[in-house]
Coordinates of C-alpha atoms (C1' of nucleotides) in Angstrom, one line a residue:
Chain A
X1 CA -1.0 36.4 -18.9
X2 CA -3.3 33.2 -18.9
X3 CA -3.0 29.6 -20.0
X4 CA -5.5 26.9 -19.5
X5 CA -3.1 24.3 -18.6
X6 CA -0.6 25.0 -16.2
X7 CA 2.2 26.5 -18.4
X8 CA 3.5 22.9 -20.0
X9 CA 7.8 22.4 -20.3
X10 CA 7.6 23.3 -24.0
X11 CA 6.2 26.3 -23.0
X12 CA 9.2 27.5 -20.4
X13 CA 12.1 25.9 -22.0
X14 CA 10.9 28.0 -25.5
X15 CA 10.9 31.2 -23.2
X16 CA 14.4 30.2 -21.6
X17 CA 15.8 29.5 -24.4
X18 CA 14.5 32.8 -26.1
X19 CA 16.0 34.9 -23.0
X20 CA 19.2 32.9 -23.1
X21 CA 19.8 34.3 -27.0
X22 CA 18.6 37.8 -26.3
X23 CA 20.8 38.1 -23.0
X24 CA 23.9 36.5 -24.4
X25 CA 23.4 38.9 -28.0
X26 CA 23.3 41.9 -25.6
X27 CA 25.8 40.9 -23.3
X28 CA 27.7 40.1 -26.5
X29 CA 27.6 43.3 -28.2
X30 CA 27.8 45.3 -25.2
X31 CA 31.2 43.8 -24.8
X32 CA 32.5 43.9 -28.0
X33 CA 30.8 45.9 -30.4
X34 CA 27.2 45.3 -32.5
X35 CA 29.5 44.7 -35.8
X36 CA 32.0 42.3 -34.0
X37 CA 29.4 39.9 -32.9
X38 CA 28.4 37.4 -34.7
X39 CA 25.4 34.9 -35.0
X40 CA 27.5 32.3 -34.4
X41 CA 29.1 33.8 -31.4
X42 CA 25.4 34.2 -30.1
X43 CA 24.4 31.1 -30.7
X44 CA 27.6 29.2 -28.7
X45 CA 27.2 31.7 -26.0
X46 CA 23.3 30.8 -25.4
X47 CA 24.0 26.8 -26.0
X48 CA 22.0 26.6 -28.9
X49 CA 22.8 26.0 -32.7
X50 CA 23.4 28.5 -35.1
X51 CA 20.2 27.2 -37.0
X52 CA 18.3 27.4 -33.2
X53 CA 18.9 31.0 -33.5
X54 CA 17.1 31.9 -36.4
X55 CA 14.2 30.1 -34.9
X56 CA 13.4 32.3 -32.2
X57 CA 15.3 35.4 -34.3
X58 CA 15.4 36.7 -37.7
X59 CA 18.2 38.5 -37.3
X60 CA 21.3 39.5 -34.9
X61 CA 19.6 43.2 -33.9
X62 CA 16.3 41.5 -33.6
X63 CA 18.0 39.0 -30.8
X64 CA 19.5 42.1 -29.5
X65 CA 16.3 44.0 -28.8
X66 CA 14.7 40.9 -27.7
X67 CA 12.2 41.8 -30.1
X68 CA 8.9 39.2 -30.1
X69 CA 7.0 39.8 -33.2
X70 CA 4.2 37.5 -32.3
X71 CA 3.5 38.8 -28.9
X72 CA 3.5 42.3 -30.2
X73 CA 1.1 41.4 -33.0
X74 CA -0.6 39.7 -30.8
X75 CA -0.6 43.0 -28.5
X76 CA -3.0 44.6 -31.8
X77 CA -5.4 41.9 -31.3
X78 CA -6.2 42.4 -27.9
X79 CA -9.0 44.5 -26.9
X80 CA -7.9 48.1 -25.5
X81 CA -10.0 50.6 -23.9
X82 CA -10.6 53.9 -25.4
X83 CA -10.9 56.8 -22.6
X84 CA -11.9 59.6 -25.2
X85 CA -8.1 60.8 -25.6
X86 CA -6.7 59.2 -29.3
X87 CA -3.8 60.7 -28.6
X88 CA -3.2 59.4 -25.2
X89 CA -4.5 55.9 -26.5
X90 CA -2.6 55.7 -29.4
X91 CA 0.5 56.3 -27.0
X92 CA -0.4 53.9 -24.4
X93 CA -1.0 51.4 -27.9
X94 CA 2.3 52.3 -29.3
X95 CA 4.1 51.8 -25.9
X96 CA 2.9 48.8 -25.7
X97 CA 4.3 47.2 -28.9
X98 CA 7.7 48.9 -27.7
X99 CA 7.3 46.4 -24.7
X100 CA 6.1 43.4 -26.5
X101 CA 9.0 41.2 -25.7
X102 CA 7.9 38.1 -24.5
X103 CA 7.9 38.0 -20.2
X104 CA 11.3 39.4 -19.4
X105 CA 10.4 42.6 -17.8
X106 CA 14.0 42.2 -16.0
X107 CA 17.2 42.9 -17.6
X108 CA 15.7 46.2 -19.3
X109 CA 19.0 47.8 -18.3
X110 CA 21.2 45.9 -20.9
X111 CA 18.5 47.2 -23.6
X112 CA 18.9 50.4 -22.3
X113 CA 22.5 50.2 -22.8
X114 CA 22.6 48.7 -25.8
X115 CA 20.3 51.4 -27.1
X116 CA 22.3 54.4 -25.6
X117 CA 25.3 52.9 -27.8
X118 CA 23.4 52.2 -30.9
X119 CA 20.6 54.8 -31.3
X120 CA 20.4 53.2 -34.8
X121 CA 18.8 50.2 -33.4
X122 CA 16.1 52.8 -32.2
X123 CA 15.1 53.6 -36.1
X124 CA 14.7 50.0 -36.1
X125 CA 11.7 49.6 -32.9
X126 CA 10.0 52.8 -35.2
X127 CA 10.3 50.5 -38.3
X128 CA 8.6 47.9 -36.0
X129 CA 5.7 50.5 -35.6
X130 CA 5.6 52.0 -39.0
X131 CA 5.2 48.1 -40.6
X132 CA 2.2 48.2 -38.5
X133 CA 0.9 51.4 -39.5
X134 CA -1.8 50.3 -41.4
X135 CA -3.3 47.8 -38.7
X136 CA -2.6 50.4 -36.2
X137 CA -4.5 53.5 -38.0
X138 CA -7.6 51.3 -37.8
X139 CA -7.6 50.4 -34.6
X140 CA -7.8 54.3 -33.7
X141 CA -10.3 55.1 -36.0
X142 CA -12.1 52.9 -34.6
X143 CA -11.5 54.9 -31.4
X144 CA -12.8 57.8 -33.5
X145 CA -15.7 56.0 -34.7
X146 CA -17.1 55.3 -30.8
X147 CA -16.4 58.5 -30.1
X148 CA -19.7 60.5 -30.2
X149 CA -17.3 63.7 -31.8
X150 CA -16.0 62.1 -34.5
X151 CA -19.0 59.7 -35.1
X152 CA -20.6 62.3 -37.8
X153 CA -17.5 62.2 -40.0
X154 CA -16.9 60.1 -43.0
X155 CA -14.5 56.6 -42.3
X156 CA -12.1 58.2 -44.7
X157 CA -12.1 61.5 -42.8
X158 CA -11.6 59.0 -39.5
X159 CA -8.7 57.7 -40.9
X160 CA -7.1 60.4 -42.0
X161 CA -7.2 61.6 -38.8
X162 CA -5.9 58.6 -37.3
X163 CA -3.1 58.5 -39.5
X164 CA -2.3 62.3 -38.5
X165 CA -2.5 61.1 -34.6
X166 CA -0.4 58.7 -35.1
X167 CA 2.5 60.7 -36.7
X168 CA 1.9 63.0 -33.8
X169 CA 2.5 60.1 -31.3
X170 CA 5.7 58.7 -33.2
X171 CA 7.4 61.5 -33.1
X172 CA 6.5 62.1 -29.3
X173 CA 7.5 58.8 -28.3
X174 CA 11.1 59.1 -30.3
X175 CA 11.7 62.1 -28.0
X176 CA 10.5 60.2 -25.1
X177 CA 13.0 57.3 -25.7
X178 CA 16.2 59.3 -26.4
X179 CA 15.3 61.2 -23.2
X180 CA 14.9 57.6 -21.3
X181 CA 18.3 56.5 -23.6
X182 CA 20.4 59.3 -22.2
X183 CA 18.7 59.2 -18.2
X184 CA 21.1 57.0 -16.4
X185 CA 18.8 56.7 -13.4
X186 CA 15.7 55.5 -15.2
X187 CA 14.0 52.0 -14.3
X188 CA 11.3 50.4 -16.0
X189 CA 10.6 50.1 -19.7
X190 CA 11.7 52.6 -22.4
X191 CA 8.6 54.6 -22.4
X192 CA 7.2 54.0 -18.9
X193 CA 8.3 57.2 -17.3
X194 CA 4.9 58.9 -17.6
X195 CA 4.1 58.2 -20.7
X196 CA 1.1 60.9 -19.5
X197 CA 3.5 63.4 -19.0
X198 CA 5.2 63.0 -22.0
X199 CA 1.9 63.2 -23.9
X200 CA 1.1 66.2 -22.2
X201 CA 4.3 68.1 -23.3
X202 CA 4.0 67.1 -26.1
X203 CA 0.1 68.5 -27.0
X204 CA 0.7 71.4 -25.8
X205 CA 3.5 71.9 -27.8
X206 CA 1.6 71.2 -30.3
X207 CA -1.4 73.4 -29.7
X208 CA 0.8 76.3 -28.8
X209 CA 2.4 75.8 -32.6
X210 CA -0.4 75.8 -34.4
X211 CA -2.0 78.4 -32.0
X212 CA 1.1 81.5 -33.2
X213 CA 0.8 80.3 -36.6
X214 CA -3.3 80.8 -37.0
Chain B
X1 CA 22.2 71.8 -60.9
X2 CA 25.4 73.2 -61.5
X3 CA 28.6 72.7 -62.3
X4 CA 31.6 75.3 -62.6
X5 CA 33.3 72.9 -65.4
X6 CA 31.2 72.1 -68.6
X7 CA 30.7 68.2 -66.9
X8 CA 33.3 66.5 -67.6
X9 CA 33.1 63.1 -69.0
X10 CA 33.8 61.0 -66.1
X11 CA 30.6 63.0 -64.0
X12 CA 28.2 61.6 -67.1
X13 CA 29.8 58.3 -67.1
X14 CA 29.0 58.1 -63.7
X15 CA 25.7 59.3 -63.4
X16 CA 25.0 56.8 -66.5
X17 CA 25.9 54.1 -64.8
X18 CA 23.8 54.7 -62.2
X19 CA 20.8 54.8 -64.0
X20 CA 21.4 51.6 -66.2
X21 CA 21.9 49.9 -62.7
X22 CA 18.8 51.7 -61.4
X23 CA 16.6 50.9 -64.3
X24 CA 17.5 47.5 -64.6
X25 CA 17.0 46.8 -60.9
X26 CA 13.4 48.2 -61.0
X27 CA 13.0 46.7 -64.3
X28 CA 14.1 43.2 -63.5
X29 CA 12.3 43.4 -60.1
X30 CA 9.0 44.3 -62.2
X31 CA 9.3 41.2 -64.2
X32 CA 10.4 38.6 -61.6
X33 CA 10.0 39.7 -58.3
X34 CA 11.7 41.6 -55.5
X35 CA 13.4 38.2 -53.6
X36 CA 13.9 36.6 -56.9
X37 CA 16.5 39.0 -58.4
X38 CA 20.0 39.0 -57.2
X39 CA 22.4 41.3 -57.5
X40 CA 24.4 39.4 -59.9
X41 CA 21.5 39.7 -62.4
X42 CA 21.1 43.6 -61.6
X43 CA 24.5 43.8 -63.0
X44 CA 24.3 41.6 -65.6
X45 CA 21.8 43.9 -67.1
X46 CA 23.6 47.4 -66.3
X47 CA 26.8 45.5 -67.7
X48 CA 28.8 46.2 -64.8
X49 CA 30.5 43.6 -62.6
X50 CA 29.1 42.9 -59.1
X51 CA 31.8 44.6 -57.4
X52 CA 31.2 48.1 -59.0
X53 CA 27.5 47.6 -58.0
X54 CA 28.4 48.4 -55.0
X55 CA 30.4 51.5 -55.7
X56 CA 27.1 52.7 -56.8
X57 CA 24.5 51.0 -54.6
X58 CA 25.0 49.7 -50.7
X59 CA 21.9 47.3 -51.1
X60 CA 19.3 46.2 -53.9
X61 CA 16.9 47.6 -52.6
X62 CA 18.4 51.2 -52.6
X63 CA 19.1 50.1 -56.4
X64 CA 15.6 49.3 -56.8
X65 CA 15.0 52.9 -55.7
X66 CA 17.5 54.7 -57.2
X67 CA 18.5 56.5 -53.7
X68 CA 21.6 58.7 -53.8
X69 CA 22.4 59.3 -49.8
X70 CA 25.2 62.0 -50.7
X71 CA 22.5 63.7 -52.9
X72 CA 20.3 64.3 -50.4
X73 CA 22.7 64.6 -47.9
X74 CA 23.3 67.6 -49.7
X75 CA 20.1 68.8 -49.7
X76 CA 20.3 69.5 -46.5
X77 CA 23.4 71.7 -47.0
X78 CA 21.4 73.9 -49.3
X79 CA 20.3 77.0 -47.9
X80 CA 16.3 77.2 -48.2
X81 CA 14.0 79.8 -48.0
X82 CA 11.6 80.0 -45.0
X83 CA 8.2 81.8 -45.9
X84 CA 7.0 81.5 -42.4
X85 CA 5.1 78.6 -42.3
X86 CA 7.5 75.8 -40.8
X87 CA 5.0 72.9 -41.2
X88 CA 5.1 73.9 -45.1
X89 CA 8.9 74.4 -45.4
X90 CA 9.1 70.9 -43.7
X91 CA 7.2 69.4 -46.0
X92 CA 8.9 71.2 -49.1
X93 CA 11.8 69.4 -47.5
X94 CA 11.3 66.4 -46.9
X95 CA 9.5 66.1 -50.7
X96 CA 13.0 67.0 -51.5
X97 CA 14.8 64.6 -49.8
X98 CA 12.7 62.0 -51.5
X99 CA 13.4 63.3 -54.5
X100 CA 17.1 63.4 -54.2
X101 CA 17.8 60.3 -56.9
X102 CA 20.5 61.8 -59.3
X103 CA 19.7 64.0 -61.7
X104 CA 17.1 61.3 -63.3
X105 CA 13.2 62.9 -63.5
X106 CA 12.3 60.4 -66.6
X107 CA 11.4 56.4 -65.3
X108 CA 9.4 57.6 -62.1
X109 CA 7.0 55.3 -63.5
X110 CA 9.4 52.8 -63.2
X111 CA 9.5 53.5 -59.5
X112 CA 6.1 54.0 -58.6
X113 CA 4.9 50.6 -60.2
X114 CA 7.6 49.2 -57.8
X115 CA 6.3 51.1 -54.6
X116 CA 3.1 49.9 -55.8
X117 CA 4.1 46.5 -56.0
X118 CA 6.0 46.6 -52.6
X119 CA 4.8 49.4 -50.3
X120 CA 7.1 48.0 -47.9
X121 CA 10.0 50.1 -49.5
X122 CA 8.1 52.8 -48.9
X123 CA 9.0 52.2 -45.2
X124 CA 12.5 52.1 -46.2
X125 CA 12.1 56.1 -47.3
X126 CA 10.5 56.9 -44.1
X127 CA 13.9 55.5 -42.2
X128 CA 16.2 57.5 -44.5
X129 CA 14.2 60.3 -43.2
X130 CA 14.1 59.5 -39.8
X131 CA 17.8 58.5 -39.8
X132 CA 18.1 62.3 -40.7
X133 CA 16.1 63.3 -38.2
X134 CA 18.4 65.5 -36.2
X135 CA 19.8 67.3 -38.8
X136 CA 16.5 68.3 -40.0
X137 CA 15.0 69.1 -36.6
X138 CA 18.5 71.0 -36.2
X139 CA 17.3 73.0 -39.5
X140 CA 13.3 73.6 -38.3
X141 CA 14.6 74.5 -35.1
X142 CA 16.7 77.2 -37.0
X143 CA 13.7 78.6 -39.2
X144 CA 11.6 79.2 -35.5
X145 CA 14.6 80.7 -34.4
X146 CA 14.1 83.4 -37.1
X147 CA 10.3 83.5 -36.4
X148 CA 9.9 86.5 -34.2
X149 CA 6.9 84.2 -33.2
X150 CA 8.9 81.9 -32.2
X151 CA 12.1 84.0 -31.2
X152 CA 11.5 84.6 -27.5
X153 CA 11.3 80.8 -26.8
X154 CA 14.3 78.9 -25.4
X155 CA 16.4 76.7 -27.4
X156 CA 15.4 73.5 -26.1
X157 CA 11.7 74.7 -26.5
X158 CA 12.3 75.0 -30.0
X159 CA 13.8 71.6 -30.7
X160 CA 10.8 69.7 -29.5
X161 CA 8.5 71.9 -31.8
X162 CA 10.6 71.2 -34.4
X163 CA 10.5 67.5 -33.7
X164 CA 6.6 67.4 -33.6
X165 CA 6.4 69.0 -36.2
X166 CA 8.3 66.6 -38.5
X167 CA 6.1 64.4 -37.0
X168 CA 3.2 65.5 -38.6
X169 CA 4.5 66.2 -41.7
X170 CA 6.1 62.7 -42.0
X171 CA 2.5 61.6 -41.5
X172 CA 1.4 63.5 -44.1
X173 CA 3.9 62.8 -46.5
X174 CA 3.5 58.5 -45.6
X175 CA -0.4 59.4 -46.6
X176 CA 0.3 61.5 -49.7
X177 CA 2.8 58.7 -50.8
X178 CA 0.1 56.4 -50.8
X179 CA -2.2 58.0 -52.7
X180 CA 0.5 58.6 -55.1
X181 CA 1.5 55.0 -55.4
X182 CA -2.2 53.5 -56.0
X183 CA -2.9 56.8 -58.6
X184 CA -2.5 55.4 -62.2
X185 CA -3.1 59.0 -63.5
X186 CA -0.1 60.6 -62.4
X187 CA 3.6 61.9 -63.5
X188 CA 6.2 63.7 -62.1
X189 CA 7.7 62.9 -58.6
X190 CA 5.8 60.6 -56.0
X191 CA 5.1 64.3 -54.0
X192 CA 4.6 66.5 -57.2
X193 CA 1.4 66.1 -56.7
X194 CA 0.9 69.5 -55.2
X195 CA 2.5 69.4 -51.8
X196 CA 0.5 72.5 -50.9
X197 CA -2.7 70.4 -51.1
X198 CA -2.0 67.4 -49.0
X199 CA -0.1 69.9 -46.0
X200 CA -3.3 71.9 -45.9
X201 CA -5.4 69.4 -45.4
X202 CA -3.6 67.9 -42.9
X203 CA -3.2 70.7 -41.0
X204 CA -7.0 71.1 -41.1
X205 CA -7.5 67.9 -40.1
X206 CA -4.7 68.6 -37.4
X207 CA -6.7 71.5 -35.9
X208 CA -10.4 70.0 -36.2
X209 CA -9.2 66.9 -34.2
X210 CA -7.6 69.4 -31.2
X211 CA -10.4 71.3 -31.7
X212 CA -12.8 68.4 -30.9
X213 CA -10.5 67.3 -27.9
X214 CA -10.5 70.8 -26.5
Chain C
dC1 C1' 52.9 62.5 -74.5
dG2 C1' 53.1 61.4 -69.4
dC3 C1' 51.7 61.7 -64.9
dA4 C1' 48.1 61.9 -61.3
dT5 C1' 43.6 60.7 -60.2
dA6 C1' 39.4 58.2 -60.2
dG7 C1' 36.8 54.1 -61.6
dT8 C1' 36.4 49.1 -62.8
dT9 C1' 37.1 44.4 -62.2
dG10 C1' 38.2 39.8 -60.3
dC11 C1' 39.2 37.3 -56.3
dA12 C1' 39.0 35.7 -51.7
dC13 C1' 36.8 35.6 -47.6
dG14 C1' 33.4 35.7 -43.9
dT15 C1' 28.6 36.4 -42.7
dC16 C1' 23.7 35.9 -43.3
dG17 C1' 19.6 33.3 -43.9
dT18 C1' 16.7 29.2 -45.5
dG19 C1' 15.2 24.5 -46.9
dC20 C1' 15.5 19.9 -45.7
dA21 C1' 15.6 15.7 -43.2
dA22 C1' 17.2 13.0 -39.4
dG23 C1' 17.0 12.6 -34.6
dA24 C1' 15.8 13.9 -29.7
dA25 C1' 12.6 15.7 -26.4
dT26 C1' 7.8 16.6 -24.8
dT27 C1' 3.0 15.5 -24.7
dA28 C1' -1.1 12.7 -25.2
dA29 C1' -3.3 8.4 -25.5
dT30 C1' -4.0 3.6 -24.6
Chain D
dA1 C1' 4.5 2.0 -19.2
dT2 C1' 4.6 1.8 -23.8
dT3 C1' 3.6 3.8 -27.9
dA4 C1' 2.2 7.3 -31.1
dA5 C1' 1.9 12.2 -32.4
dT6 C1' 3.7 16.5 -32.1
dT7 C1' 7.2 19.8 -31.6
dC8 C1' 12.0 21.4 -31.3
dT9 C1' 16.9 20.9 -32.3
dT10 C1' 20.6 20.2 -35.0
dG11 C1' 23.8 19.5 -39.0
dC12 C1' 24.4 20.1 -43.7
dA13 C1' 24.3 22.2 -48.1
dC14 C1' 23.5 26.0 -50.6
dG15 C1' 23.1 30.7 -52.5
dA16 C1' 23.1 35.5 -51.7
dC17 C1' 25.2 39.5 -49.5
dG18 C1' 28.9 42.7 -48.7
dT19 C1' 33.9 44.2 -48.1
dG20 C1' 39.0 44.6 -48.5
dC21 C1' 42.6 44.3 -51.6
dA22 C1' 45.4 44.8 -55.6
dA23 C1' 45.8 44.9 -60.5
dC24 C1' 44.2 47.1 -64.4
dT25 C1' 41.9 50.7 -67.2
dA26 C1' 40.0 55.2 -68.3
dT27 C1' 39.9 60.1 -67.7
dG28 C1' 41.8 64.7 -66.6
dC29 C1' 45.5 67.9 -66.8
dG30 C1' 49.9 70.0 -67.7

DNA sequence: CGCATAGTTGCACGTCGTGCAAGAATTAAT
DNA sequence: ATTAATTCTTGCACGACGTGCAACTATGCG
């Protein structure tokens, strides 16, 4: 979002060349099938060399999903704003790694597609989240810690709970992108169709579960 | 656990193999490292050739763990008993998805040193579980069904419990496999460790956060 | 014993992914 | 503008992965 000098030609041509790969590995396996594709097919496709590839991607489905490792690790870093809802801030947290993919906020329809025909590759962005667990279930408790409700507890206790939040908003959020896989009329990023609502939904569900079995 | 024929001799070849390629994948990978073992060595060991490792085993890794996918794949066929508490039965499941290596209890050792040693595998486990994840929300769904608290509900309704509440228990049972895996003390399976404990506590800690939020 | 079935093995083939070093492009400095 | 430093691209070589196939061997069964 900000960069002292004014953006230098490394810079753009990296992110070109980046969209170029993801693009033509979409476009690719949209056309003919994820298996079909190959890195080398890629790789012509977006002008680059086969050994260019595997220096923006580490692998074929990565390229597909246009996945940016750095900028969603970077996403972590970044200092987020905690409302009082962990839930709701976990989700907002967790949809944002789900977005972290470099600038290309066009073209989100070829994802879509390319999801709705491999859910598999869906297992693969909660991978993404799960490998971050551990960085993640801090950051909340954290949340917990500021929060004058949960200061009293014990860090353990926080992050316990944190962990247990942060199962809650997985699961919600898998729901939440098969819905937005199957919606053909959807715009936007996977998760950006209310992620409130969803969350709501979701709670409630949740409190009405445990709520028949007390 | 049982067999109309007495097991015939092909059935304990079979499952021999298996564990002589298991143990010397988790063996080998103790001594030199996860990357630095190759499948060629696994079989060396086992005294197979390469080729029929992969009769037995689709990747190292799922050597390394001694994961058999049409064993807990039929799990899932099994009819279980539902005592009326579907975050329990959940659980009870899940532990025995985990569980479903063969026939082999002995050498969990062997496997837990290795989690130990590369808790990124434990991720792997998670995806096997969450690759099942509509089968086994299919089969919570099922038990509300039968819950006269549960019955009046619609179907849909049901399904997005059911979901959530995986969620929490695969939250619970990431935590629990920790503890497990940095526990020197223990035997048995990575969940023996009473799977009673760690779902009541969670489902404490559940409620006391929605309680706080309230 | 003899047939049917299931499991093992070697071979060939294509794909994946990485280290390395030479060369080209961008940037920064003089 | 020229040069020097940095970064990126590319080709090459190499080993590992994973699968289809066909020949061979072992087990099960009548």
């Amino acid at each position: 979002m900000s960069t002292s000098p004014p953006v230098g030609l490394r810079e753009r041509k990296r992110e070109q060349t980046s969209q170029a790969i993801h693009i033509a590995a979409a476009e690719l396996v949209l056309e003919h099938g994820l298996d079909a594709v190959t890195i080398d097919a890629i790789s012509e496709r977006a002008d680059v060399s086969t050994r260019t590839f595997f220096n923006y991607f580490p692998s074929k489905e990565d390229a597909v999903l246009g996945i940016d490792e750095v900028a969603a690790s970077a996403e972590l870093d970044k200092p987020r704003d905690y409302a009082g809802d962990p839930f709701l801030a976990a989700f907002d947290l967790i949809h944002a790694l789900f977005e972290a993919s470099g600038a290309q906020r066009t073209k989100s329809e070829l994802k879509r597609d390319v999801l709705r025909k491999y859910p598999h590759l869906m297992v693969r962005q909660m991978v993404r989240v799960a490998a971050l667990e551990d960085r993640l279930s801090e950051i909340v408790a954290r949340w917990l810690a500021s929060d004058e409700r949960f200061a009293a507890e014990t860090e353990a206790d926080r992050l316990e709970e944190a962990r247990i939040i942060l199962g809650v908003c997985l699961a919600t959020v898998r729901m939440s992108m098969k819905k937005w896989a199957s919606d053909t009329s959807q715009t936007g990023g996977p998760l950006s169709a209310d992620p409130r609502t969803s969350y709501e939904r979701s709670i409630t569900t949740l409190r009405t579960v445990l709520e028949k079995l007390k």
